[in-house]
Amino acid sequence: DKFIHWSAAYQPQIFINLETNNYIESWNNQLKTNHLQRKRNRRLNRLISILADDIHADFTHNTARMAANIGRMSSKTRAARKRMIAAEEIN
């Protein structure tokens, strides 16, 4: 009972305004590192132009690549593909 009161994991009201996940954090880190070069930028027009030009093109390219199954596969996708190839060989 004392552990529940002590541990932040059992206090959901602490995280009520936290609406994020690991994917968003990773994407934010890539945005800062690759596109903004970790420079402090106070100009909004520069950020908007980077988002509109560079980020949109990269996002569209990655989405099309994943839809066409080009590039790296996850372990689940790879296992499903192996099963599909094995089933085709049987037929």
C-alpha positions as YAML, in Angstrom:
chain: A
units: angstrom
residues:
- id: 1
  name: ASP
  ca: [0.00, 0.00, 0.00]
- id: 2
  name: LYS
  ca: [2.87, 2.39, 0.78]
- id: 3
  name: PHE
  ca: [4.46, 1.55, -2.57]
- id: 4
  name: ILE
  ca: [1.31, 2.64, -4.42]
- id: 5
  name: HIS
  ca: [1.42, 6.01, -2.66]
- id: 6
  name: TRP
  ca: [5.16, 6.41, -3.25]
- id: 7
  name: SER
  ca: [5.47, 5.31, -6.87]
- id: 8
  name: ALA
  ca: [4.62, 7.85, -9.55]
- id: 9
  name: ALA
  ca: [3.46, 5.05, -11.84]
- id: 10
  name: TYR
  ca: [0.43, 4.49, -9.62]
- id: 11
  name: GLN
  ca: [-0.51, 8.19, -9.61]
- id: 12
  name: PRO
  ca: [-2.23, 8.81, -12.95]
- id: 13
  name: GLN
  ca: [-3.13, 12.40, -12.07]
- id: 14
  name: ILE
  ca: [0.57, 13.28, -12.43]
- id: 15
  name: PHE
  ca: [0.53, 12.26, -16.09]
- id: 16
  name: ILE
  ca: [-2.93, 13.57, -16.99]
- id: 17
  name: ASN
  ca: [-1.59, 16.38, -19.21]
- id: 18
  name: LEU
  ca: [1.13, 14.25, -20.76]
- id: 19
  name: GLU
  ca: [-0.01, 13.25, -24.24]
- id: 20
  name: THR
  ca: [3.07, 11.91, -25.98]
- id: 21
  name: ASN
  ca: [4.72, 8.63, -26.89]
- id: 22
  name: ASN
  ca: [8.16, 7.35, -27.80]
- id: 23
  name: TYR
  ca: [7.58, 7.75, -31.55]
- id: 24
  name: ILE
  ca: [6.84, 11.46, -31.20]
- id: 25
  name: GLU
  ca: [9.86, 11.95, -28.96]
- id: 26
  name: SER
  ca: [12.09, 10.14, -31.47]
- id: 27
  name: TRP
  ca: [10.69, 12.16, -34.38]
- id: 28
  name: ASN
  ca: [11.19, 15.40, -32.45]
- id: 29
  name: ASN
  ca: [14.82, 14.44, -31.78]
- id: 30
  name: GLN
  ca: [15.38, 13.70, -35.48]
- id: 31
  name: LEU
  ca: [13.76, 17.01, -36.43]
- id: 32
  name: LYS
  ca: [16.06, 18.93, -34.10]
- id: 33
  name: THR
  ca: [19.20, 17.01, -35.07]
- id: 34
  name: ASN
  ca: [18.86, 16.51, -38.82]
- id: 35
  name: HIS
  ca: [16.86, 19.50, -39.99]
- id: 36
  name: LEU
  ca: [17.50, 22.23, -37.42]
- id: 37
  name: GLN
  ca: [21.13, 21.19, -36.66]
- id: 38
  name: ARG
  ca: [20.45, 21.75, -32.93]
- id: 39
  name: LYS
  ca: [20.62, 25.52, -33.45]
- id: 40
  name: ARG
  ca: [18.37, 27.77, -31.44]
- id: 41
  name: ASN
  ca: [16.05, 29.36, -33.96]
- id: 42
  name: ARG
  ca: [13.63, 32.10, -33.00]
- id: 43
  name: ARG
  ca: [12.26, 32.83, -36.47]
- id: 44
  name: LEU
  ca: [8.92, 31.23, -37.17]
- id: 45
  name: ASN
  ca: [9.15, 31.65, -40.96]
- id: 46
  name: ARG
  ca: [12.34, 29.54, -41.02]
- id: 47
  name: LEU
  ca: [10.68, 26.74, -39.05]
- id: 48
  name: ILE
  ca: [7.60, 26.81, -41.29]
- id: 49
  name: SER
  ca: [9.71, 26.69, -44.46]
- id: 50
  name: ILE
  ca: [11.69, 23.71, -43.10]
- id: 51
  name: LEU
  ca: [8.49, 21.90, -42.16]
- id: 52
  name: ALA
  ca: [6.77, 22.66, -45.47]
- id: 53
  name: ASP
  ca: [9.70, 21.91, -47.77]
- id: 54
  name: ASP
  ca: [12.01, 19.35, -46.19]
- id: 55
  name: ILE
  ca: [9.89, 17.52, -43.64]
- id: 56
  name: HIS
  ca: [6.86, 17.12, -45.89]
- id: 57
  name: ALA
  ca: [8.99, 15.65, -48.69]
- id: 58
  name: ASP
  ca: [10.75, 13.24, -46.30]
- id: 59
  name: PHE
  ca: [7.48, 12.19, -44.68]
- id: 60
  name: THR
  ca: [5.81, 11.58, -48.06]
- id: 61
  name: HIS
  ca: [8.82, 9.58, -49.28]
- id: 62
  name: ASN
  ca: [8.93, 7.41, -46.14]
- id: 63
  name: THR
  ca: [5.18, 6.78, -46.25]
- id: 64
  name: ALA
  ca: [5.35, 5.69, -49.90]
- id: 65
  name: ARG
  ca: [8.38, 3.49, -49.16]
- id: 66
  name: MET
  ca: [6.63, 1.72, -46.30]
- id: 67
  name: ALA
  ca: [3.44, 1.26, -48.33]
- id: 68
  name: ALA
  ca: [5.44, -0.37, -51.14]
- id: 69
  name: ASN
  ca: [7.43, -2.58, -48.71]
- id: 70
  name: ILE
  ca: [10.75, -1.13, -49.85]
- id: 71
  name: GLY
  ca: [13.61, -0.90, -47.40]
- id: 72
  name: ARG
  ca: [13.99, -2.26, -43.89]
- id: 73
  name: MET
  ca: [11.36, -4.68, -42.62]
- id: 74
  name: SER
  ca: [10.30, -5.23, -39.06]
- id: 75
  name: SER
  ca: [10.75, -8.68, -37.57]
- id: 76
  name: LYS
  ca: [7.01, -9.37, -37.82]
- id: 77
  name: THR
  ca: [6.88, -8.31, -41.46]
- id: 78
  name: ARG
  ca: [9.96, -10.42, -42.23]
- id: 79
  name: ALA
  ca: [8.43, -13.51, -40.56]
- id: 80
  name: ALA
  ca: [5.14, -13.01, -42.43]
- id: 81
  name: ARG
  ca: [7.04, -12.64, -45.72]
- id: 82
  name: LYS
  ca: [8.99, -15.88, -45.05]
- id: 83
  name: ARG
  ca: [5.73, -17.73, -44.36]
- id: 84
  name: MET
  ca: [4.21, -16.33, -47.55]
- id: 85
  name: ILE
  ca: [7.21, -17.42, -49.64]
- id: 86
  name: ALA
  ca: [7.14, -20.90, -48.06]
- id: 87
  name: ALA
  ca: [3.42, -21.21, -48.80]
- id: 88
  name: GLU
  ca: [3.99, -20.19, -52.43]
- id: 89
  name: GLU
  ca: [6.71, -22.84, -52.78]
- id: 90
  name: ILE
  ca: [4.31, -25.53, -51.54]
- id: 91
  name: ASN
  ca: [1.70, -24.55, -54.14]
...
